Each structure stands twice: as C-alpha cells, then as structure tokens.
Tab-separated table of C-alpha atoms in Angstrom:
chain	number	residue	atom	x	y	z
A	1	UNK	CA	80.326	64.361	113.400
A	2	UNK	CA	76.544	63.496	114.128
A	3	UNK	CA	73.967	64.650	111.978
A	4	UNK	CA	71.861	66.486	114.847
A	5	UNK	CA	75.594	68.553	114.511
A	6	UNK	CA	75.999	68.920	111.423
A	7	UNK	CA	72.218	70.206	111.020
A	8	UNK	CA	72.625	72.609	113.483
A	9	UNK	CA	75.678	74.132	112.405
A	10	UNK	CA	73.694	74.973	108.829
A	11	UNK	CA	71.030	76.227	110.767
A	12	UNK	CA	73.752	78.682	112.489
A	13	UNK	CA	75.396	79.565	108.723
A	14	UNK	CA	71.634	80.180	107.109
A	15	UNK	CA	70.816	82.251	110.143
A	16	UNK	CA	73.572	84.219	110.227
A	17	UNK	CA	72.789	85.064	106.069
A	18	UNK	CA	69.353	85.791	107.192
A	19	UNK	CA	70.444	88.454	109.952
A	20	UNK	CA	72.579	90.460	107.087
A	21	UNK	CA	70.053	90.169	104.581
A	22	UNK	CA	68.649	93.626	103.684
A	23	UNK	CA	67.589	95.304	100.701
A	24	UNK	CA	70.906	95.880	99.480
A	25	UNK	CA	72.130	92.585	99.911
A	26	UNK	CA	69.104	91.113	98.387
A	27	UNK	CA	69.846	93.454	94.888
A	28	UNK	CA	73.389	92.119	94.893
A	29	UNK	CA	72.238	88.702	95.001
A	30	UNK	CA	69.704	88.864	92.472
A	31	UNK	CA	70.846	91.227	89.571
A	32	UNK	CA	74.002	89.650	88.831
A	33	UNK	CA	73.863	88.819	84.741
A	34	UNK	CA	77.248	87.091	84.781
A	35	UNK	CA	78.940	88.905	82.115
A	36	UNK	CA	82.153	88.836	83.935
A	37	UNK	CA	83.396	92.000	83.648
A	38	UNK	CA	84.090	92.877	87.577
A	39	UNK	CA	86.992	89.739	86.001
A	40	UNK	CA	89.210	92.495	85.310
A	41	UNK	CA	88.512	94.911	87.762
A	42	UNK	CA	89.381	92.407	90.414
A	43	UNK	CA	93.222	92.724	91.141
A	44	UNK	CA	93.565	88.791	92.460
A	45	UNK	CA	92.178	88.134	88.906
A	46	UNK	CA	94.672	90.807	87.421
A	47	UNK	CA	97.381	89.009	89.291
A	48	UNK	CA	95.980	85.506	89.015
A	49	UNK	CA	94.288	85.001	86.537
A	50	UNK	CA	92.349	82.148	87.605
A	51	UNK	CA	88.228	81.293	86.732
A	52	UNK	CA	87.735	80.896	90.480
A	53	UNK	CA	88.918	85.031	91.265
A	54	UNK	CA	86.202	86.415	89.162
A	55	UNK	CA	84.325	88.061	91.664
A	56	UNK	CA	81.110	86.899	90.064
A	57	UNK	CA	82.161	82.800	91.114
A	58	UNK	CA	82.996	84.159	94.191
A	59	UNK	CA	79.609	85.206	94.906
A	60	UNK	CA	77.944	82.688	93.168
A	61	UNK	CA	78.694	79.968	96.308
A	62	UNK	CA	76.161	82.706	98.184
A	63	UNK	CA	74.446	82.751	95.532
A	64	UNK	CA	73.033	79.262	95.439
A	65	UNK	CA	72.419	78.879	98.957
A	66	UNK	CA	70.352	82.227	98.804
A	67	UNK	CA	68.186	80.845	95.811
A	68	UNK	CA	67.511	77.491	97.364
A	69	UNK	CA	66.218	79.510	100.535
A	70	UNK	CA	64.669	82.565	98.921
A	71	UNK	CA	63.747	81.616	94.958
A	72	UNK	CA	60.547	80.424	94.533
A	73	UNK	CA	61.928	77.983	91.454
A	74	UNK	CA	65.098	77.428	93.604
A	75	UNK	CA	63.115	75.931	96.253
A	76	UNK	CA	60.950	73.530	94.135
A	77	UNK	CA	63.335	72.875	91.153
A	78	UNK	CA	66.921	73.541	92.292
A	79	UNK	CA	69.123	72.506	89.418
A	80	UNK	CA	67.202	74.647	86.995
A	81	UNK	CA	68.264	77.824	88.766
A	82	UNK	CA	71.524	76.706	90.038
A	83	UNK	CA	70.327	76.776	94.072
A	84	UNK	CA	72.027	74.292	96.214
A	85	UNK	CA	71.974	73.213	99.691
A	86	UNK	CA	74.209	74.389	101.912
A	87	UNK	CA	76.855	71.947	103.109
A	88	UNK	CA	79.263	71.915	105.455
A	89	UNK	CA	81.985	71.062	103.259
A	90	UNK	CA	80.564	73.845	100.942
A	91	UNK	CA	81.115	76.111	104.266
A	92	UNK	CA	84.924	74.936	104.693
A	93	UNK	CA	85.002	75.857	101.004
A	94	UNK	CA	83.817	79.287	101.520
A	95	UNK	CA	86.703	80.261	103.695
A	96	UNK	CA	89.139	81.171	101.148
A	97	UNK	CA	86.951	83.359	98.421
A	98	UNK	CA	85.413	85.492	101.570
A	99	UNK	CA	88.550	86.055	103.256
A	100	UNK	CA	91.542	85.779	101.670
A	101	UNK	CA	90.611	85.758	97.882
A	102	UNK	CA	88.418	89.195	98.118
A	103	UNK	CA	89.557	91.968	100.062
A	104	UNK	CA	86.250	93.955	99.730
A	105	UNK	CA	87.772	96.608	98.353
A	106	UNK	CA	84.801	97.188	95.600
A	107	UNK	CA	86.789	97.817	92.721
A	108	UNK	CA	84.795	95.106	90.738
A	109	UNK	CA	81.264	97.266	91.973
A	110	UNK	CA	82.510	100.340	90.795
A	111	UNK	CA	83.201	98.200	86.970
A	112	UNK	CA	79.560	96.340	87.032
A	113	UNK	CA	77.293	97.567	84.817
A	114	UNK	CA	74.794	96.689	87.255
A	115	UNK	CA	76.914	98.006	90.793
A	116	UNK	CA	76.764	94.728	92.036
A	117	UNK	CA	78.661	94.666	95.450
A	118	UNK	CA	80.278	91.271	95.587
A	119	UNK	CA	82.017	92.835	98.810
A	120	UNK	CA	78.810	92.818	100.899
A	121	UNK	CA	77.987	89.378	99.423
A	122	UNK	CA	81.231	88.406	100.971
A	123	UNK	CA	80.885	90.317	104.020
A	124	UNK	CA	77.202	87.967	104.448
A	125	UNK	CA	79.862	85.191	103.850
A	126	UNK	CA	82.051	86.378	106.447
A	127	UNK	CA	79.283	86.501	108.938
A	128	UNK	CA	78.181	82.738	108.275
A	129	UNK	CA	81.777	81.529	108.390
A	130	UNK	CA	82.228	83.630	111.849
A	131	UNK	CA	78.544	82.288	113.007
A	132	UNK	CA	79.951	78.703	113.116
A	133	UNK	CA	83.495	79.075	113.841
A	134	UNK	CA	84.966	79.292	110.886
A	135	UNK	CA	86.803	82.588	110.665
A	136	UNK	CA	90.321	83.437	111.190
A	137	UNK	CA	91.376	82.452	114.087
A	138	UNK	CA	94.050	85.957	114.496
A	139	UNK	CA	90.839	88.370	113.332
A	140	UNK	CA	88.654	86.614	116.182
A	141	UNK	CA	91.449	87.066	118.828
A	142	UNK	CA	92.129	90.694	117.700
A	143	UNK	CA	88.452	91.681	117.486
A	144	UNK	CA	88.143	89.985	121.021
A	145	UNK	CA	90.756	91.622	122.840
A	146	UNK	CA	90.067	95.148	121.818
A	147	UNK	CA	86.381	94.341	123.368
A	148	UNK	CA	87.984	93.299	126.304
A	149	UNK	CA	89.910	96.478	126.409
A	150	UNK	CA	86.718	98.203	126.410
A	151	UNK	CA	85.229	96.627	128.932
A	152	UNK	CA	88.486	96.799	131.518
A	153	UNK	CA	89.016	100.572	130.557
A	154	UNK	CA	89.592	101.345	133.615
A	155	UNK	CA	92.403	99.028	134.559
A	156	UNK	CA	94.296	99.914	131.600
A	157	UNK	CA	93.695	103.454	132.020
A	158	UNK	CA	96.786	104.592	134.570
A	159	UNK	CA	99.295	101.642	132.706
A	160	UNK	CA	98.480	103.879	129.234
A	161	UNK	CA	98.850	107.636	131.057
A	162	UNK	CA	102.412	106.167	131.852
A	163	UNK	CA	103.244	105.091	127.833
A	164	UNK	CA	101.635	108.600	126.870
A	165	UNK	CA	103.920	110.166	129.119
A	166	UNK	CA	106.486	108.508	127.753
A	167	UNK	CA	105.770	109.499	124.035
A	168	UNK	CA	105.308	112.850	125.325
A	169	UNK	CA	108.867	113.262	125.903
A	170	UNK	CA	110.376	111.674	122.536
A	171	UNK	CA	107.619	113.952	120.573
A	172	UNK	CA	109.319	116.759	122.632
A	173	UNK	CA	112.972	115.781	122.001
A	174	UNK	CA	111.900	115.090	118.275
A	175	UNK	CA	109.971	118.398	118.340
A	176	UNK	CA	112.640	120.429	120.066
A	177	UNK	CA	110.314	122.063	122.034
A	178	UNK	CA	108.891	120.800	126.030
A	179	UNK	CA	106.200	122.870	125.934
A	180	UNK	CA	104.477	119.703	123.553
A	181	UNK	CA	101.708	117.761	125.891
A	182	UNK	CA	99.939	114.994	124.407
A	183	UNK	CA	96.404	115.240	126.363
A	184	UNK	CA	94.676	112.435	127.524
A	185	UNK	CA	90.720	112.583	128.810
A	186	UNK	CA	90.895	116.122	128.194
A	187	UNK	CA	87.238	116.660	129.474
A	188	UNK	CA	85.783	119.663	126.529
A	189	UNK	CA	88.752	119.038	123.713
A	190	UNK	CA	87.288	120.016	120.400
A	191	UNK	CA	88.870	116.854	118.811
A	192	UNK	CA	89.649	113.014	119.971
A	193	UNK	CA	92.205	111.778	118.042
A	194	UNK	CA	92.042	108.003	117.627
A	195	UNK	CA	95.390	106.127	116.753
A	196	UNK	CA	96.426	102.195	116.559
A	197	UNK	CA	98.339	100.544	118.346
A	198	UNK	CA	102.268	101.175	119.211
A	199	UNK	CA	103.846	105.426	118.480
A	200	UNK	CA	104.000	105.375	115.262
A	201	UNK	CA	100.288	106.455	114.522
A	202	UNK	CA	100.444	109.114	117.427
A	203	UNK	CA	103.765	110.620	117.753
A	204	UNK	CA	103.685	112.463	114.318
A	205	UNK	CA	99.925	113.100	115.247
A	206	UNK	CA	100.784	115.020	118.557
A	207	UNK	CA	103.586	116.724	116.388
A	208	UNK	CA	101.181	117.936	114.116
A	209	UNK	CA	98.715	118.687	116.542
A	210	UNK	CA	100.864	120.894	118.948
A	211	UNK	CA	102.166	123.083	115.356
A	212	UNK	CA	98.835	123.391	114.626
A	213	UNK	CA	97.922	125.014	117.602
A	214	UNK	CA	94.801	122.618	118.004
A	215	UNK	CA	93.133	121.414	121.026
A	216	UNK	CA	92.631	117.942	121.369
A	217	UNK	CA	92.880	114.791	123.138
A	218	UNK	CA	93.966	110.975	122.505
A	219	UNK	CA	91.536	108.378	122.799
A	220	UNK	CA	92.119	105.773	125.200
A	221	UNK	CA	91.406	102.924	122.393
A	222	UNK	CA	92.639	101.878	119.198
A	223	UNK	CA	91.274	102.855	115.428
A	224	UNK	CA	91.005	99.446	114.067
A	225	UNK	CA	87.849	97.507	113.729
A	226	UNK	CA	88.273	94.135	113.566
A	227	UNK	CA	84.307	93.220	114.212
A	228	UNK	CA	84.155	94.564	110.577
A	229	UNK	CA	86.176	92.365	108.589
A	230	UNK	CA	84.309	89.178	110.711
A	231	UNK	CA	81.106	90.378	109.284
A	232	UNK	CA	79.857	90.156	112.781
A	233	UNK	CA	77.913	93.870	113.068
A	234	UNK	CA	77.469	92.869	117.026
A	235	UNK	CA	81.575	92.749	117.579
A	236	UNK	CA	82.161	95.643	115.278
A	237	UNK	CA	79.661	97.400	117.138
A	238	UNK	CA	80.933	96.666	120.659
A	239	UNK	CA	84.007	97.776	119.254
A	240	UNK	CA	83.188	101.275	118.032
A	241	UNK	CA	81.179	101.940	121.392
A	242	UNK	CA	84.333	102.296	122.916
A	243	UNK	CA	84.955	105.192	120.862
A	244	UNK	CA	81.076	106.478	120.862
A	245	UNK	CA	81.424	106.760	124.364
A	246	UNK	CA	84.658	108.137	124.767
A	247	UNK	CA	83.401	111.127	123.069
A	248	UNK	CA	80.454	112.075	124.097
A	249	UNK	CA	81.552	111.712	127.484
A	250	UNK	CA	84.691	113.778	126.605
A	251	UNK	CA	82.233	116.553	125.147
A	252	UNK	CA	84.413	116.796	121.605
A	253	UNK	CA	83.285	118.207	118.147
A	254	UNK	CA	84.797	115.576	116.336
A	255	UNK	CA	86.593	112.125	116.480
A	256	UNK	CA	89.359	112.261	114.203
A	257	UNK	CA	91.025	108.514	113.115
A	258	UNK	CA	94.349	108.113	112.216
A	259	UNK	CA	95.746	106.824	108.908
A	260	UNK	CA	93.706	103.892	109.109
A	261	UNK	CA	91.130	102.462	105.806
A	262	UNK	CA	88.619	100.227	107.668
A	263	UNK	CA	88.763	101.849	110.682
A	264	UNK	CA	87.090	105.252	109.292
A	265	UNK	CA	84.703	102.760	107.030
A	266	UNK	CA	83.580	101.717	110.121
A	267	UNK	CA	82.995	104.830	112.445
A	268	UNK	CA	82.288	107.000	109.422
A	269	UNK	CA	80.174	105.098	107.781
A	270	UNK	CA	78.815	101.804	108.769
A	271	UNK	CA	78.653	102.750	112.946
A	272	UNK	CA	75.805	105.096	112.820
A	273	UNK	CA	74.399	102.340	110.960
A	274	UNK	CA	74.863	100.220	114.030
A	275	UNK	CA	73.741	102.748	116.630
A	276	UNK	CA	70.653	103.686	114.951
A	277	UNK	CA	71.626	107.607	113.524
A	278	UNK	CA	73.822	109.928	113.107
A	279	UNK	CA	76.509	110.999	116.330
A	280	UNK	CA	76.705	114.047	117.945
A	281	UNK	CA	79.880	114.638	116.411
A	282	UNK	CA	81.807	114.493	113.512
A	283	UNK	CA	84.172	111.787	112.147
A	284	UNK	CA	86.879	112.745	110.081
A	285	UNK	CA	89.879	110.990	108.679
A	286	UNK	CA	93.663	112.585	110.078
A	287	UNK	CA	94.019	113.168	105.650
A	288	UNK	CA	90.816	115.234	105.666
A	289	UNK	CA	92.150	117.425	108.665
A	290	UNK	CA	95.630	117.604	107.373
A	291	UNK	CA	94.230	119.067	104.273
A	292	UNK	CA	92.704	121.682	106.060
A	293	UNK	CA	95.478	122.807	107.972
A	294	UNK	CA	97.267	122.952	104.605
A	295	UNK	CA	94.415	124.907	103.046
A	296	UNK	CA	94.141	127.533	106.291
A	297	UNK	CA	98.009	127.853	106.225
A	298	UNK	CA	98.070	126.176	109.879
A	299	UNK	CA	101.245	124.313	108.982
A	300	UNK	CA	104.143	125.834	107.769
A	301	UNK	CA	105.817	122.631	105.393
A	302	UNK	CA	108.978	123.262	103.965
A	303	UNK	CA	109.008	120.145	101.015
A	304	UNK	CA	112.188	120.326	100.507
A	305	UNK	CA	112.333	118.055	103.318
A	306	UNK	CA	111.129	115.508	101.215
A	307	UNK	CA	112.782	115.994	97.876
A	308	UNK	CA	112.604	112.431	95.894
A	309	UNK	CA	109.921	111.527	94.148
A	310	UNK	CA	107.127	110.179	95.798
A	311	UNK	CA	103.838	108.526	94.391
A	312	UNK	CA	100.752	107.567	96.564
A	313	UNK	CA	98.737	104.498	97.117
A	314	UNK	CA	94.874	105.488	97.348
A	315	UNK	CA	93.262	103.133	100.372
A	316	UNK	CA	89.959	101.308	99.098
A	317	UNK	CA	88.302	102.435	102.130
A	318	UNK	CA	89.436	106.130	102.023
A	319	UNK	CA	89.458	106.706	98.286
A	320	UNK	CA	86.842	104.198	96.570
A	321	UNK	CA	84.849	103.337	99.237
A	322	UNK	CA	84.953	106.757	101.458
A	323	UNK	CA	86.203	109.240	98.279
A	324	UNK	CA	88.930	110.997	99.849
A	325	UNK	CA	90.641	111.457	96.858
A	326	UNK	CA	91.388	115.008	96.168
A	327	UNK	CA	92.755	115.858	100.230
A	328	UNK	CA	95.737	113.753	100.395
A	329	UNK	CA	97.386	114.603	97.380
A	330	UNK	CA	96.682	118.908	98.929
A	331	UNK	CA	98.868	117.202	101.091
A	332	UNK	CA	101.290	116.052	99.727
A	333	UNK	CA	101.777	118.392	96.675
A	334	UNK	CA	103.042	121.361	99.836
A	335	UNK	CA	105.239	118.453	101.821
A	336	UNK	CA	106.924	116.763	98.783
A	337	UNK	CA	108.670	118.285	96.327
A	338	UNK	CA	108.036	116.031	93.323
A	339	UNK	CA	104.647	114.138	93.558
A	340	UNK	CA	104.635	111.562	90.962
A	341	UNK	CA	100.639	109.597	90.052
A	342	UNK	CA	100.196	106.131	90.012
A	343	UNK	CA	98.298	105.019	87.220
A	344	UNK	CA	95.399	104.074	87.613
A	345	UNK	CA	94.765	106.085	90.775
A	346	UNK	CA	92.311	107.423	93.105
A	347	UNK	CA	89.013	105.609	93.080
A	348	UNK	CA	90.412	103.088	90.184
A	349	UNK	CA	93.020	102.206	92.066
A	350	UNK	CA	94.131	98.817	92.500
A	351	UNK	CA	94.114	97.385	95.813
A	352	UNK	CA	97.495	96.604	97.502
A	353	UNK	CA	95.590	93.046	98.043
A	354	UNK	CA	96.334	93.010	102.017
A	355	UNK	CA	92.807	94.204	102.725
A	356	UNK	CA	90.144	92.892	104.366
A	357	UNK	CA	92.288	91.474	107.221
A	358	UNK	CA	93.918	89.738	104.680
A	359	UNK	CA	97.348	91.227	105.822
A	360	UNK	CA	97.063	89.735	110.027
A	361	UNK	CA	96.677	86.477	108.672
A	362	UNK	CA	99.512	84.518	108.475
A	363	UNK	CA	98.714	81.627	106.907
A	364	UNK	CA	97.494	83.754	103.789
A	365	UNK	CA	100.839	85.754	103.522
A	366	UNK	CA	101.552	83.755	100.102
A	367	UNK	CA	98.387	84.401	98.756
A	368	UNK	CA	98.185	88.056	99.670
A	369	UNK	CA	101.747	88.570	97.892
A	370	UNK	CA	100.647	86.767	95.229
A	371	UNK	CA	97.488	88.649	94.790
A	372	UNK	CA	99.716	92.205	95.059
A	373	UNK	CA	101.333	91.421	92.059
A	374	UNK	CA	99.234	93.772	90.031
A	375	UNK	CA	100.232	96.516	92.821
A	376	UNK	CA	103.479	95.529	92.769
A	377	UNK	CA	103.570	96.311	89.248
A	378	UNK	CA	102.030	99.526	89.321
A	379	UNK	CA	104.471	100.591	91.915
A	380	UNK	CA	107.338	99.837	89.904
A	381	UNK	CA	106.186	101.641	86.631
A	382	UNK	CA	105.532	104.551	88.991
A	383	UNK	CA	109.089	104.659	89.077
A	384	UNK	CA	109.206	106.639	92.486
A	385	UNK	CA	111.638	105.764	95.032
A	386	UNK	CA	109.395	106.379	97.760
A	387	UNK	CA	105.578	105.270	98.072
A	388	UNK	CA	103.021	107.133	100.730
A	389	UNK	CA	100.140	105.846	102.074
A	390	UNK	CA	96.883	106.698	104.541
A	391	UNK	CA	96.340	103.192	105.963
A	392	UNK	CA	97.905	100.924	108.322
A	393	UNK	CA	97.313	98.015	106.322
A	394	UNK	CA	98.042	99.158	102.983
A	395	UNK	CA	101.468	100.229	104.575
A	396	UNK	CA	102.225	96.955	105.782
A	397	UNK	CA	101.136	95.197	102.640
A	398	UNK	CA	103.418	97.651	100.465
A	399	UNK	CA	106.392	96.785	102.557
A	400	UNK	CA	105.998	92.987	102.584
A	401	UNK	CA	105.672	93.604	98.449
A	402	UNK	CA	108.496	95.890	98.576
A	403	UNK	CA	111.130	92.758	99.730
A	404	UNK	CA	108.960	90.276	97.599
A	405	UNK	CA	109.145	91.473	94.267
A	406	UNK	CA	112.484	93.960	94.820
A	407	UNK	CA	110.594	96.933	94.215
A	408	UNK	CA	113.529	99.110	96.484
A	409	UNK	CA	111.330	101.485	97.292
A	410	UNK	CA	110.223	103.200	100.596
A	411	UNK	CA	107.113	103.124	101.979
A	412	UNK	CA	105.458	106.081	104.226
A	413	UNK	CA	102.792	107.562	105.840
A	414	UNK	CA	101.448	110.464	105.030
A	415	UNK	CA	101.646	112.299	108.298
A	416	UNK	CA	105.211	111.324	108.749
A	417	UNK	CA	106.194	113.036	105.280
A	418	UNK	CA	104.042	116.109	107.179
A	419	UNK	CA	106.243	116.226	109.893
A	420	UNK	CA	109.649	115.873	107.973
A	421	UNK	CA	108.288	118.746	106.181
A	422	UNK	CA	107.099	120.579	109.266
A	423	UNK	CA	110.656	119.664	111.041
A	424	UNK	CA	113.114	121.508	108.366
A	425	UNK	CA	110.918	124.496	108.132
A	426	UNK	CA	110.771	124.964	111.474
A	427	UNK	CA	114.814	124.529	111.883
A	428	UNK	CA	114.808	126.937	108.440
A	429	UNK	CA	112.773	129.731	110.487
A	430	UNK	CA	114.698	129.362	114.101
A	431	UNK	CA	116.013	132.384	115.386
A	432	UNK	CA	119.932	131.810	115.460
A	433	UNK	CA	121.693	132.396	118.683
A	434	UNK	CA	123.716	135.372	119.143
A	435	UNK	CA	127.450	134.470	118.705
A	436	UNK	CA	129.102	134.282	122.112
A	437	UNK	CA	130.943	137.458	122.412
C-alpha cells in the first residue's frame, strides 16, 4: 500500500474521532487516573482475566491518539504523556477491544470513581474503524439493508400486509378468538408498535394488545439499530427516520419498541439527539407498557401458567443504561409464580457479553462465550430452571450460553411468559358450554 494511501486513510480515522468529539467525550478522555477499578466491573475481565480487558487499556489506544492531536505536551513531547501516532496497524489493532472485547454496556462507568464512559470512548473507536472500512462486515450489511428498506418502503409495503395477514390468523388460532386484527398504517392509532424481524417479537405483542383492549398499529420497519453499534450517528440516524416518520405521519401518541436493548437506547435516547429535539411523541419500551397494564388491571394473568422458578436477566440498555429496573419484575411477579433474583441484578448486573453487536458476528462467537462466563455463572447459582429476558440479543446470547456451559435452563421473553399467563386465565374464566341435552 502507497503512502499517499496509507496517509489518507489516517486522515479518514482522525476525522472520524474529530466528528464524535464533544464535551463528553473529551471528559472521558481526559479524567481517567488509571486506578483500574472499572477491572472488575468489566465482565470480559471477570471472565478473562486478562491485562488487555481492563476497560481502562482499552481506552487507552484512543487515548494516545487523542493526546498526540489534542495535548499541548502530547503534541511537542509525545513519550512523556504517552500520545502516539496513529497507525494503521494500530487501527487493525483496534478492531477487537471496540467491538468484540467491550460490549458498551457501562458497567465499568457506573464503578469509576470518576464516571468515566469507556463505552463512548469505544463507540469514537467504532466510528474510526467504520470511517475506513474496518468494521464488521455482518453489522455494515445489516445496518445497510434496513436503510434500504427505508428507502423502498413502498415496494415492500403490499409483500409485508400479506405476512401480517398471515400472523393475524395464527395470533387468532393461538388466541382462540377471530375477532384479533393486527393493524397496519392505521392512520390516528394512539400507539405504533415497533417489532424485529420474524413473529416472534409481534405475535405475543398483538396478543397482548387485542386483551388489552388498546388501539394500535405495527410499524412497517424493524426495532433494531444497527447504525448504533457502527458508531456511525449518520446510519443510525437514517435508520431511526424510518420510524420518525412512520409516526408522525401515522398521527400516534407514542412509539412503543419491542423487547429490544439498543433499539430503545437509540430512539429513546440518543435519536432526538440526532434530529435536533425532542419528538412529538413518546417512546416507550413494550416492559414499561406491560407494567402499566399490570398496574391498571388491563390484563387479567393467571401465573400459574408459569409455575417454575424463573429469574431475570436485566438488559444494559434497559436497566443500566435506560433504568427500567423496577417495571419488569411488576411484570413478572403477577405472570410467574415463583420469581427468583439474580445476584447482582438490576443496574449491577453483569452483561450477558453478546452486546454491542457482539452476538451477529460470527467470527467472535468464541470470544463472546468466553466472555459470558461470568453470566453463565450467575445463571447457574440462580438456580432457576427458566431465565426471562427484555432483549433480543441478550436472549440469543443466553441460549448460545445455555448449550455452552450446560446451564439446562430455558430462556424467555418477557411478553411470551405474559401471554402464557394471559392464555390459562382466559381458558380458567371461559364460559363452559351447555351439555348437549
């Protein structure tokens, strides 16, 4: 490779760190007093124990490159502050730390003394490593095709009305009951619901939904944000629009995202960010409005439905990062009949290590079971035969360590633990037909 190439593809990396840099990425970079606590807090380190997963190493390859551009001693006397030049073999060594050695699940921030968020310093990693080509190559495709999807709305518009009309009818059949509709473009729906792709995410949904007596409507698009884990604000942006402008156009109250982490991280709070304020609507996770309907007495659960013990895996993004702590376990304490804690829990929780992306990458599927082993072990001392979760990722994750480390457990989602509750009450409180005579 030519040095004119080589030159310009540093140029691309420090212009890309210059783009994220902000106040708050600047105070991360500079306050760091390398005590190495966040060591612990990390769960790769916890499962790893290696020098090179202390989140404070991680960073410092940012680090350097920041002080040699930005330090006035860093710029004149380099080795005396540690600042380096960036390199493009230091680039290619980047890869690993940002995105399969730290999830961002802030864990270590929440430890610092200091709240030094090593995520966004490895979110500004992320977005030099995507700058010049180096991200993974299954989170550019993904991010990339849901944009796509935006822009051909229309032409995928009739092909989904037929697969929604499809669901319809199992949801009815699993229901018991035709009058079920799942509404799509509902022009004036109070909410859009916003699921992932495949049933899974909306069939329970529209079950809960139609018992609920609510009015709303599913969103053309898909929760997940894949612009977000590339660091790349301009995808992740292009890919919330989709949503933005779904609802305003549908006139709803509130966009409501399935059981998804990163995806309500990224509408909730980094999109208005993006868009320059706050929405004309609400966004709200399906946990926060299943709590609700709990609360109001909207759903009737019966939890014997569910009657082994079941413990719960707190997202990052909903728990630690977003702080819905307290509404999923409303939940599940009326649709389970023995909740059981995992310790540590809630906003200590350790990630499942699949975050981040980390779990749609296959060539990191050794790493990411390695660096679950800390989860893995929490899960098993939990003793519960059955583990429930809020997030698509976390889910898959917990499965994948479920056959790795022979945990024999089973691993849910919340909403479908809702609707096995919802199903056997509603059976309980059917009318029984008159005996033939």
């Amino acid at each position: 490779m030519s040095e004119t190439v080589r030159t310009e593809t540093i140029n691309t990396a420090l212009g890309a760190l210059e783009r994220v840099l902000d106040r708050r990425l600047v105070a991360a970079l500079e306050v760091c007093a390398r005590c190495g606590i966040c060591a612990e807090a990390c769960h790769v380190y916890a499962s790893d124990p290696r020098p090179e997963h202390v989140p404070a190493a991680r960073a410092e390859r940012v680090r350097a490159v920041y002080r040699r551009q930005h330090d006035p001693l860093g710029k004149l006397f380099p080795w005396l502050v540690g600042a380096k030049d960036l390199t493009e073999p230091d680039l290619d060594a980047l890869a690993e730390p940002a995105f399969a050695s730290c999830t961002l699940c802030r864990r270590c921030t929440i430890n610092c003394p200091f709240g030094v968020d090593t995520a966004l310093i490895m979110r500004a990693a992320r977005a030099m490593l995507t700058a010049t080509d180096r991200a993974p190559e299954m989170l550019v495709m993904l991010a990339d095709a849901a944009i796509a999807r935006g822009e051909h709305a229309e032409e995928f518009r009739e092909i989904y009305r037929e697969i929604v009309a499809g669901l319809e009818h199992e949801a009815q059949e699993r229901l018991g009951d035709p009058t079920l509709r799942i509404p799509l473009d509902q022009q004036g729906a109070e909410i859009l619901y916003v699921g992932l792709s495949g049933a899974h995410t909306i069939l329970p949904a529209a079950i809960i939904f139609h018992e609920a007596n609510a009015s709303w409507t599913l969103s053309m698009f898909e929760a997940s944000n894949y612009g977000l884990f590339l660091g790349d604000p301009a995808r992740a942006k292009a890919i919330a629009r989709r949503i933005v402008d779904e609802a305003v156009r549908l006139g709803v109250k509130e966009v409501v995202l399935t059981e998804c982490g990163h995806a309500y991280a990224a509408l909730r709070w980094e999109a208005p960010n993006w868009f320059g304020g706050e929405f004309p609507f609400k966004v709200r996770s399906i946990v926060e409005v299943l709590a609700d309907y709990v609360r109001d007495g909207r759903l009737a659960l019966d939890p014997t439905a569910n009657p082994e013990p079941v413990t719960y895996h707190d997202s990052c993004n909903l728990a630690r990062n977003g702080g819905l702590i307290e509404a999923p376990r409303i939940v599940l304490r009326a649709a389970v009949q023995n909740f059981v804690e995992m310790n540590p829990h809630g906003k200590e929780n350790f990630c499942c290590g699949g975050g981040g992306g980390l779990v749609a990458i296959p060539e990191w599927f050794e790493t990411r079971m390695r660096a679950g082993r800390k989860k893995a072990e929490q899960i098993r001392a939990a003793g519960a035969p059955v583990v429930a979760t809020s997030c698509e990722n976390c889910n898959l994750q917990l499965t994948d360590l479920n056959g790795y480390y022979d945990l024999n457990v089973q691993v849910v989602g919340l909403m479908e633990l809702v609707v096995n509750a919802l199903l056997k009450a509603r059976r309980r409180h059917a009318v029984p037909l008159p005996e033939a005579a």
